[in-house]
């Protein structure tokens, strides 16, 4: 990008959330409406994304940054809240610069607030890490926190001939959609969808083809795919559910906790 070119941007406008904030005693114990606006300069042009969701900065990142910041602490100042939101968004590689506006809507006849501009090079970006686990197989009970579930068996005979690894992965995709239907969960195919579910502390079922078709090191069996995903996403543990979800040979440098569940 030349110096004369303007970066592509994404934005969030007029999101209103009620939260307790403020330094005055009269503001304590009384949630008030806050209005959030954000504009993010992107490192890469959107024309280079090839219409692939994993190649862009997801809009979920913006809303999740607000949720994470509000959950982190009670703020006296909207300035501090805006700084926290900026740091959360700038933790993502695609974000080069951000403008954040936070306004109080209930403290006067108009909106009172602040607008800050920060770049990735001028702020210490520290994205909150949500602990989550990968589960290979169908757990007996629904996970009550962030989890990525991968079916342990295909359930159907596979056709012979052709690209057997691709056929196996596509069969696992089918098994993922079937498992998601039984468990009442969503299916995640992309890194963006997985990240959004983890940040929201939700369980999802993973259909592996889209992420692993060009990653032969991930293997093609559920156990090796689960190990690959757990390391790639930074899971805090991986569990194998049921007798059919036997763990694959564990790499010597694998540092993630491994368990077995019913």
Coordinates of N, CA, C and O in Angstrom, one line a residue, residues 40-203:
X40 N -11.9 0.4 12.2 CA -10.6 -0.3 12.2 C -10.0 -0.2 10.8 O -10.6 -0.6 9.9
X41 N -8.8 0.3 10.8 CA -8.0 0.2 9.6 C -7.4 -1.2 9.4 O -6.8 -1.7 10.4
X42 N -7.5 -1.8 8.3 CA -7.0 -3.1 8.0 C -5.6 -3.1 7.4 O -5.3 -2.2 6.7
X43 N -4.9 -4.1 7.8 CA -3.5 -4.3 7.2 C -3.6 -4.6 5.7 O -2.8 -4.2 4.9
X44 N -4.5 -5.5 5.4 CA -4.6 -6.0 4.0 C -5.9 -5.5 3.3 O -6.9 -5.3 4.0
X45 N -5.9 -5.3 2.1 CA -7.0 -4.9 1.3 C -8.1 -6.0 1.3 O -7.7 -7.2 1.2
X46 N -9.3 -5.7 1.3 CA -10.4 -6.7 1.3 C -10.4 -7.4 0.0 O -11.0 -8.5 -0.1
X47 N -9.9 -6.8 -1.1 CA -9.8 -7.5 -2.4 C -8.9 -8.7 -2.4 O -8.9 -9.5 -3.3
X48 N -8.1 -8.8 -1.4 CA -7.1 -9.9 -1.3 C -7.7 -11.1 -0.5 O -6.9 -12.1 -0.2
X49 N -8.9 -11.1 -0.1 CA -9.4 -12.1 0.9 C -9.9 -13.3 0.2 O -10.2 -14.3 0.8
X50 N -10.1 -13.3 -1.1 CA -10.6 -14.4 -1.9 C -12.0 -14.9 -1.4 O -12.3 -16.1 -1.4
X51 N -12.8 -14.0 -0.8 CA -14.1 -14.3 -0.3 C -14.0 -15.4 0.8 O -15.0 -16.2 0.9
X52 N -12.9 -15.4 1.6 CA -12.7 -16.4 2.6 C -12.8 -15.7 4.0 O -12.1 -14.7 4.2
X53 N -13.7 -16.2 4.9 CA -13.9 -15.5 6.1 C -12.7 -15.5 7.0 O -12.5 -14.5 7.8
X54 N -11.8 -16.5 6.9 CA -10.6 -16.5 7.7 C -9.6 -15.5 7.3 O -8.6 -15.3 8.0
X55 N -9.8 -14.8 6.1 CA -8.8 -13.8 5.7 C -9.2 -12.4 6.0 O -8.5 -11.5 5.6
X56 N -10.2 -12.2 6.8 CA -10.7 -10.9 7.1 C -10.7 -10.8 8.6 O -10.6 -11.7 9.4
X57 N -10.9 -9.5 9.1 CA -11.1 -9.3 10.5 C -12.6 -9.4 10.8 O -13.4 -8.6 10.3
X58 N -13.0 -10.4 11.5 CA -14.4 -10.6 11.7 C -15.1 -9.5 12.5 O -14.5 -9.0 13.5
X59 N -16.3 -9.2 12.2 CA -17.0 -8.2 12.9 C -17.3 -8.7 14.3 O -17.5 -7.8 15.3
X60 N -17.3 -10.0 14.5 CA -17.5 -10.5 15.9 C -16.4 -10.1 16.8 O -16.5 -10.0 18.0
X61 N -15.2 -9.8 16.2 CA -14.0 -9.4 17.0 C -14.4 -8.0 17.7 O -14.0 -7.8 18.9
X62 N -15.1 -7.2 17.0 CA -15.4 -5.8 17.5 C -16.4 -5.9 18.7 O -16.2 -5.3 19.8
X63 N -17.5 -6.7 18.5 CA -18.5 -6.8 19.6 C -17.9 -7.6 20.7 O -18.2 -7.3 21.9
X64 N -17.1 -8.6 20.4 CA -16.5 -9.4 21.5 C -15.5 -8.6 22.3 O -15.4 -8.8 23.6
X65 N -14.8 -7.7 21.7 CA -13.9 -6.8 22.4 C -14.6 -6.0 23.5 O -14.1 -5.8 24.6
X66 N -15.8 -5.5 23.1 CA -16.6 -4.7 24.1 C -17.1 -5.6 25.2 O -17.0 -5.2 26.4
X67 N -17.6 -6.8 24.9 CA -18.0 -7.7 25.9 C -16.9 -8.1 26.8 O -17.1 -8.1 28.1
X68 N -15.7 -8.4 26.3 CA -14.6 -8.8 27.1 C -14.2 -7.6 28.0 O -13.9 -7.8 29.2
X69 N -14.1 -6.4 27.5 CA -13.7 -5.3 28.3 C -14.7 -5.0 29.4 O -14.3 -4.8 30.6
X70 N -16.0 -5.1 29.1 CA -17.0 -4.8 30.2 C -16.9 -5.9 31.3 O -17.2 -5.7 32.4
X71 N -16.6 -7.2 30.9 CA -16.6 -8.3 31.8 C -15.3 -8.2 32.7 O -15.2 -8.9 33.7
X72 N -14.3 -7.5 32.2 CA -13.0 -7.5 32.9 C -13.0 -6.8 34.2 O -12.4 -7.3 35.2
X73 N -13.7 -5.7 34.3 CA -13.7 -4.9 35.6 C -14.8 -3.9 35.5 O -15.5 -3.7 34.4
X74 N -15.1 -3.2 36.6 CA -15.9 -2.0 36.6 C -15.1 -0.8 36.4 O -14.0 -0.6 37.0
X75 N -15.5 0.1 35.5 CA -14.6 1.2 35.1 C -15.2 2.5 35.7 O -16.4 2.7 35.8
X76 N -14.2 3.3 36.2 CA -14.6 4.7 36.6 C -14.7 5.6 35.4 O -15.5 6.5 35.3
X77 N -13.8 5.4 34.4 CA -13.7 6.3 33.2 C -14.0 5.6 31.9 O -13.5 4.5 31.7
X78 N -14.7 6.3 31.1 CA -14.9 5.7 29.7 C -13.6 5.7 28.9 O -13.4 4.9 28.0
X79 N -12.7 6.6 29.3 CA -11.3 6.6 28.7 C -10.6 5.2 28.9 O -10.0 4.7 27.9
X80 N -10.7 4.7 30.1 CA -10.1 3.4 30.4 C -10.7 2.3 29.6 O -10.1 1.4 29.1
X81 N -12.1 2.3 29.6 CA -12.8 1.3 28.8 C -12.4 1.4 27.4 O -12.2 0.3 26.7
X82 N -12.3 2.5 26.8 CA -12.0 2.7 25.4 C -10.6 2.1 25.1 O -10.3 1.4 24.1
X83 N -9.6 2.3 26.0 CA -8.3 1.8 25.9 C -8.3 0.3 25.9 O -7.6 -0.4 25.1
X84 N -9.1 -0.3 26.8 CA -9.2 -1.8 26.9 C -9.7 -2.3 25.6 O -9.2 -3.4 25.1
X85 N -10.8 -1.7 25.0 CA -11.4 -2.2 23.8 C -10.4 -2.1 22.6 O -10.2 -3.1 21.8
X86 N -9.6 -1.0 22.6 CA -8.6 -0.9 21.5 C -7.6 -1.9 21.6 O -7.2 -2.5 20.6
X87 N -7.1 -2.3 22.8 CA -6.1 -3.3 23.0 C -6.6 -4.7 22.5 O -5.9 -5.4 21.9
X88 N -7.9 -4.9 22.8 CA -8.5 -6.2 22.5 C -8.5 -6.4 20.9 O -8.1 -7.4 20.4
X89 N -8.9 -5.4 20.2 CA -9.0 -5.5 18.8 C -7.7 -5.5 18.1 O -7.4 -6.3 17.2
X90 N -6.7 -4.7 18.6 CA -5.4 -4.6 18.0 C -4.6 -5.8 18.3 O -3.5 -6.0 17.7
X91 N -5.1 -6.7 19.1 CA -4.4 -8.0 19.3 C -4.5 -8.9 18.1 O -3.7 -9.9 18.0
X92 N -5.4 -8.6 17.2 CA -5.6 -9.4 16.0 C -4.7 -8.8 14.9 O -4.6 -7.6 14.7
X93 N -4.1 -9.7 14.1 CA -3.1 -9.4 13.1 C -3.6 -8.5 12.1 O -3.0 -7.6 11.5
X94 N -4.9 -8.7 11.7 CA -5.5 -7.9 10.6 C -5.7 -6.4 10.9 O -5.9 -5.6 10.1
X95 N -5.7 -6.1 12.2 CA -6.0 -4.7 12.7 C -4.8 -3.9 12.7 O -3.8 -4.2 13.5
X96 N -4.7 -2.8 12.0 CA -3.5 -1.9 12.0 C -3.7 -0.7 12.9 O -2.8 -0.2 13.5
X97 N -4.9 -0.2 12.9 CA -5.2 1.0 13.6 C -6.7 1.0 14.0 O -7.5 0.5 13.2
X98 N -7.1 1.7 15.1 CA -8.5 1.7 15.5 C -8.9 3.0 16.1 O -8.0 3.7 16.7
X99 N -10.1 3.4 15.8 CA -10.7 4.6 16.5 C -11.9 4.1 17.3 O -12.8 3.4 16.7
X100 N -11.9 4.4 18.6 CA -12.9 3.9 19.5 C -13.6 5.1 20.1 O -13.0 6.0 20.6
X101 N -15.0 5.1 20.0 CA -15.7 6.1 20.7 C -16.7 5.4 21.7 O -17.4 4.5 21.4
X102 N -16.6 5.9 23.0 CA -17.5 5.4 24.0 C -18.3 6.7 24.6 O -17.6 7.6 25.1
X103 N -19.6 6.6 24.6 CA -20.4 7.8 25.0 C -21.4 7.3 26.1 O -22.0 6.3 26.0
X104 N -21.5 8.1 27.1 CA -22.6 8.0 28.1 C -23.8 8.7 27.6 O -23.8 9.9 27.2
X105 N -25.0 8.0 27.6 CA -26.2 8.6 27.1 C -27.2 9.1 28.1 O -28.2 9.8 27.8
X106 N -26.9 8.8 29.4 CA -27.8 9.1 30.5 C -27.3 10.1 31.5 O -27.9 10.3 32.6
X107 N -26.2 10.8 31.2 CA -25.6 11.7 32.2 C -25.9 13.2 31.9 O -25.4 14.1 32.6
X108 N -26.7 13.5 30.9 CA -27.0 14.9 30.5 C -27.9 14.9 29.4 O -28.4 13.9 28.9
X109 N -28.1 16.2 28.9 CA -29.0 16.3 27.7 C -28.5 15.8 26.4 O -29.2 15.5 25.5
X110 N -27.2 15.5 26.4 CA -26.6 15.0 25.2 C -25.7 13.8 25.5 O -25.8 13.2 26.6
X111 N -24.9 13.4 24.5 CA -24.0 12.3 24.7 C -22.7 12.8 25.2 O -22.1 13.7 24.6
X112 N -22.1 12.2 26.3 CA -20.9 12.6 26.9 C -19.9 11.5 26.7 O -20.2 10.3 27.1
X113 N -18.7 11.7 26.1 CA -17.8 10.6 25.9 C -16.5 11.0 25.4 O -16.0 12.1 25.5
X114 N -15.8 10.0 24.9 CA -14.4 10.1 24.4 C -14.2 9.4 23.1 O -14.9 8.3 22.9
X115 N -13.3 9.8 22.3 CA -12.9 9.1 21.1 C -11.4 9.0 21.1 O -10.7 10.1 21.3
X116 N -10.8 7.8 21.0 CA -9.4 7.6 21.0 C -9.0 7.0 19.7 O -9.8 6.2 19.1
X117 N -7.8 7.2 19.2 CA -7.2 6.6 18.1 C -5.9 5.9 18.5 O -5.0 6.6 19.1
X118 N -5.7 4.6 18.2 CA -4.6 3.9 18.6 C -4.1 3.0 17.4 O -4.9 2.5 16.6
X119 N -2.8 2.8 17.3 CA -2.2 2.0 16.2 C -1.6 0.7 16.9 O -1.3 0.8 18.1
X120 N -1.5 -0.3 16.2 CA -0.9 -1.6 16.7 C 0.5 -1.3 17.2 O 1.0 -2.0 18.1
X121 N 1.2 -0.4 16.6 CA 2.6 -0.2 17.1 C 2.7 0.7 18.3 O 3.8 0.8 18.9
X122 N 1.6 1.3 18.7 CA 1.7 2.3 19.8 C 0.9 1.8 21.1 O 0.8 2.5 22.1
X123 N 0.4 0.6 21.1 CA -0.4 0.1 22.2 C 0.0 -1.3 22.5 O 0.4 -2.1 21.6
X124 N 0.1 -1.6 23.7 CA 0.4 -3.0 24.1 C -0.9 -3.8 24.0 O -1.8 -3.8 24.8
X125 N -1.0 -4.6 22.9 CA -2.2 -5.3 22.6 C -2.2 -6.6 23.4 O -1.2 -7.4 23.3
X126 N -3.2 -6.8 24.2 CA -3.2 -8.0 25.1 C -4.6 -8.6 25.0 O -5.5 -8.2 25.8
X127 N -4.8 -9.6 24.2 CA -6.1 -10.2 24.0 C -6.3 -11.3 25.1 O -5.5 -12.1 25.4
X128 N -7.5 -11.2 25.7 CA -7.9 -12.2 26.7 C -7.9 -13.6 26.1 O -8.4 -13.8 25.0
X129 N -7.4 -14.6 26.8 CA -7.4 -15.9 26.4 C -8.5 -16.7 27.1 O -8.5 -16.7 28.3
X130 N -9.4 -17.3 26.4 CA -10.5 -18.1 27.0 C -10.1 -19.6 27.0 O -9.8 -20.1 25.9
X131 N -10.0 -20.2 28.2 CA -9.6 -21.6 28.2 C -10.7 -22.4 27.5 O -11.9 -22.2 27.6
X132 N -10.3 -23.4 26.7 CA -11.3 -24.3 26.0 C -10.6 -25.6 25.8 O -9.4 -25.8 25.9
X133 N -11.4 -26.6 25.5 CA -10.9 -28.0 25.2 C -11.4 -28.5 23.9 O -12.5 -28.0 23.4
X134 N -10.7 -29.4 23.4 CA -11.1 -30.2 22.2 C -11.6 -31.5 22.7 O -11.0 -32.1 23.5
X135 N -12.8 -32.0 22.2 CA -13.3 -33.3 22.5 C -13.4 -34.1 21.3 O -14.1 -33.7 20.3
X136 N -12.8 -35.2 21.3 CA -12.9 -36.2 20.1 C -13.9 -37.2 20.6 O -13.7 -38.0 21.5
X137 N -15.0 -37.3 19.8 CA -16.1 -38.2 20.2 C -17.3 -37.4 20.7 O -17.2 -36.2 20.8
X138 N -18.3 -38.1 21.1 CA -19.5 -37.5 21.6 C -19.6 -37.6 23.1 O -19.7 -38.7 23.6
X139 N -19.5 -36.5 23.8 CA -19.5 -36.6 25.3 C -20.9 -37.0 25.8 O -21.9 -36.7 25.1
X140 N -21.0 -37.6 26.9 CA -22.3 -38.1 27.5 C -23.1 -36.9 27.9 O -24.3 -37.0 27.9
X141 N -22.5 -35.8 28.3 CA -23.2 -34.6 28.7 C -22.7 -33.4 27.9 O -21.6 -33.4 27.5
X142 N -23.6 -32.5 27.8 CA -23.3 -31.3 27.0 C -22.2 -30.4 27.8 O -22.4 -30.2 29.0
X143 N -21.1 -30.1 27.1 CA -20.2 -29.2 27.8 C -20.8 -27.9 28.2 O -21.6 -27.3 27.5
X144 N -20.4 -27.4 29.4 CA -21.0 -26.2 29.9 C -20.1 -25.0 29.7 O -20.3 -23.9 30.3
X145 N -19.0 -25.1 28.9 CA -18.1 -24.0 28.6 C -17.5 -24.2 27.2 O -18.0 -25.1 26.5
X146 N -16.5 -23.5 26.9 CA -16.0 -23.5 25.5 C -15.4 -24.9 25.2 O -14.5 -25.4 25.9
X147 N -15.9 -25.4 24.1 CA -15.4 -26.8 23.7 C -15.6 -26.9 22.2 O -16.6 -26.4 21.6
X148 N -14.7 -27.6 21.5 CA -14.8 -27.9 20.1 C -14.8 -29.4 20.0 O -13.9 -30.1 20.4
X149 N -15.9 -29.9 19.5 CA -16.2 -31.4 19.4 C -16.0 -31.9 18.0 O -16.5 -31.3 17.0
X150 N -15.3 -33.0 17.9 CA -15.1 -33.7 16.6 C -15.6 -35.1 16.7 O -15.2 -35.8 17.6
X151 N -16.5 -35.6 15.8 CA -16.9 -36.9 15.8 C -15.8 -37.9 15.8 O -14.7 -37.7 15.1
X152 N -15.9 -39.0 16.6 CA -14.8 -40.0 16.6 C -14.9 -41.1 15.6 O -13.9 -41.7 15.2
X153 N -16.1 -41.3 15.0 CA -16.3 -42.3 14.0 C -17.1 -41.7 12.8 O -17.8 -40.8 13.0
X154 N -16.9 -42.3 11.6 CA -17.6 -41.9 10.5 C -19.0 -42.4 10.4 O -19.9 -41.8 9.9
X155 N -19.2 -43.7 10.8 CA -20.5 -44.3 10.8 C -21.0 -44.9 9.5 O -22.0 -45.6 9.5
X156 N -20.3 -44.6 8.4 CA -20.7 -45.1 7.1 C -19.5 -45.7 6.3 O -18.4 -45.1 6.5
X157 N -19.7 -46.7 5.5 CA -18.5 -47.1 4.7 C -18.2 -46.1 3.7 O -19.0 -45.4 3.1
X158 N -16.9 -45.9 3.4 CA -16.4 -44.9 2.5 C -16.2 -45.5 1.1 O -15.8 -46.6 1.0
X159 N -16.4 -44.7 0.1 CA -16.1 -45.2 -1.3 C -14.6 -45.4 -1.5 O -13.8 -44.7 -0.8
X160 N -14.3 -46.3 -2.4 CA -12.8 -46.5 -2.6 C -12.4 -45.7 -3.9 O -13.2 -45.3 -4.7
X161 N -11.1 -45.6 -4.0 CA -10.5 -44.9 -5.2 C -10.5 -43.4 -4.9 O -11.1 -42.9 -4.0
X162 N -9.8 -42.7 -5.8 CA -9.7 -41.2 -5.6 C -8.8 -40.8 -4.5 O -8.0 -41.5 -3.9
X163 N -9.0 -39.6 -4.0 CA -8.3 -39.0 -2.9 C -8.9 -39.4 -1.6 O -9.8 -38.9 -1.1
X164 N -8.3 -40.5 -1.0 CA -8.9 -41.1 0.2 C -8.9 -40.1 1.3 O -9.8 -40.1 2.2
X165 N -7.9 -39.3 1.5 CA -7.8 -38.4 2.6 C -9.0 -37.3 2.5 O -9.7 -37.1 3.4
X166 N -9.2 -36.8 1.3 CA -10.3 -35.8 1.1 C -11.6 -36.5 1.3 O -12.5 -35.9 1.9
X167 N -11.8 -37.7 0.9 CA -13.0 -38.5 1.1 C -13.3 -38.7 2.6 O -14.4 -38.5 3.0
X168 N -12.2 -39.0 3.3 CA -12.4 -39.2 4.7 C -12.8 -37.9 5.4 O -13.6 -37.9 6.3
X169 N -12.1 -36.8 5.1 CA -12.4 -35.5 5.7 C -13.9 -35.1 5.4 O -14.6 -34.6 6.3
X170 N -14.3 -35.3 4.1 CA -15.7 -34.9 3.8 C -16.7 -35.8 4.6 O -17.8 -35.3 5.0
X171 N -16.3 -37.1 4.8 CA -17.2 -37.9 5.6 C -17.3 -37.4 7.0 O -18.3 -37.5 7.7
X172 N -16.2 -36.9 7.5 CA -16.2 -36.4 8.9 C -17.0 -35.1 8.9 O -17.7 -34.8 10.0
X173 N -17.0 -34.3 7.9 CA -17.9 -33.2 7.8 C -19.4 -33.6 7.9 O -20.1 -33.0 8.7
X174 N -19.7 -34.7 7.2 CA -21.1 -35.2 7.3 C -21.4 -35.6 8.7 O -22.5 -35.4 9.3
X175 N -20.4 -36.3 9.3 CA -20.6 -36.8 10.7 C -20.8 -35.6 11.6 O -21.5 -35.7 12.6
X176 N -20.0 -34.5 11.4 CA -20.1 -33.4 12.2 C -21.5 -32.7 12.2 O -22.1 -32.4 13.2
X177 N -22.1 -32.6 11.0 CA -23.4 -32.1 10.8 C -24.5 -32.9 11.5 O -25.4 -32.4 12.1
X178 N -24.3 -34.3 11.4 CA -25.2 -35.2 12.1 C -25.1 -35.1 13.6 O -26.1 -35.0 14.3
X179 N -23.9 -35.0 14.1 CA -23.7 -34.9 15.5 C -24.2 -33.6 16.1 O -24.8 -33.5 17.1
X180 N -24.0 -32.5 15.3 CA -24.5 -31.2 15.7 C -26.0 -31.2 15.8 O -26.6 -30.6 16.8
X181 N -26.7 -31.9 14.9 CA -28.1 -32.0 15.0 C -28.6 -32.7 16.2 O -29.6 -32.3 16.8
X182 N -27.9 -33.8 16.5 CA -28.3 -34.6 17.7 C -28.1 -33.8 19.0 O -28.8 -33.9 20.0
X183 N -27.0 -33.0 19.1 CA -26.7 -32.3 20.3 C -27.3 -30.9 20.3 O -27.2 -30.2 21.4
X184 N -27.9 -30.4 19.2 CA -28.4 -29.1 19.2 C -27.4 -28.0 19.2 O -27.6 -27.0 19.9
X185 N -26.3 -28.2 18.5 CA -25.1 -27.3 18.5 C -24.9 -26.8 17.1 O -25.5 -27.3 16.1
X186 N -24.2 -25.7 16.9 CA -23.8 -25.2 15.6 C -22.6 -25.9 15.1 O -21.8 -26.5 15.9
X187 N -22.4 -25.9 13.8 CA -21.2 -26.4 13.2 C -20.2 -25.3 12.8 O -20.7 -24.2 12.4
X188 N -19.0 -25.5 13.1 CA -17.9 -24.5 12.8 C -17.0 -25.1 11.8 O -16.5 -26.2 12.0
X189 N -16.8 -24.4 10.7 CA -15.9 -24.9 9.6 C -14.6 -24.1 9.5 O -13.6 -24.6 9.0
X190 N -14.6 -22.8 9.9 CA -13.5 -21.9 9.7 C -12.9 -21.5 11.0 O -13.5 -21.7 12.1
X191 N -11.7 -21.0 11.0 CA -11.0 -20.5 12.2 C -11.8 -19.4 12.8 O -11.9 -19.3 14.0
X192 N -12.4 -18.5 12.0 CA -13.1 -17.4 12.5 C -14.3 -17.9 13.3 O -14.6 -17.4 14.4
X193 N -15.0 -18.9 12.8 CA -16.2 -19.5 13.5 C -15.8 -20.1 14.8 O -16.4 -20.0 15.8
X194 N -14.6 -20.8 14.8 CA -14.1 -21.5 16.0 C -13.7 -20.4 17.0 O -14.1 -20.5 18.2
X195 N -13.0 -19.4 16.6 CA -12.6 -18.3 17.5 C -13.8 -17.7 18.2 O -13.8 -17.4 19.4
X196 N -14.8 -17.4 17.4 CA -16.0 -16.7 17.9 C -16.7 -17.6 18.9 O -17.1 -17.0 20.0
X197 N -16.8 -18.9 18.7 CA -17.4 -19.7 19.7 C -16.6 -19.8 20.9 O -17.2 -19.8 22.0
X198 N -15.3 -19.9 20.8 CA -14.4 -20.0 22.0 C -14.6 -18.7 22.8 O -14.7 -18.8 24.1
X199 N -14.5 -17.6 22.2 CA -14.6 -16.3 22.9 C -15.9 -16.2 23.6 O -16.0 -15.6 24.7
X200 N -17.0 -16.7 23.0 CA -18.3 -16.7 23.6 C -18.5 -17.8 24.6 O -19.6 -18.0 25.2
X201 N -17.5 -18.7 24.8 CA -17.6 -19.8 25.7 C -18.7 -20.8 25.4 O -19.5 -21.2 26.2
X202 N -18.9 -21.0 24.1 CA -19.9 -22.0 23.6 C -19.2 -23.3 23.1 O -18.1 -23.3 22.6
X203 N -20.0 -24.3 23.1 CA -19.5 -25.6 22.5 C -20.0 -25.6 21.0 O -21.1 -25.2 20.7

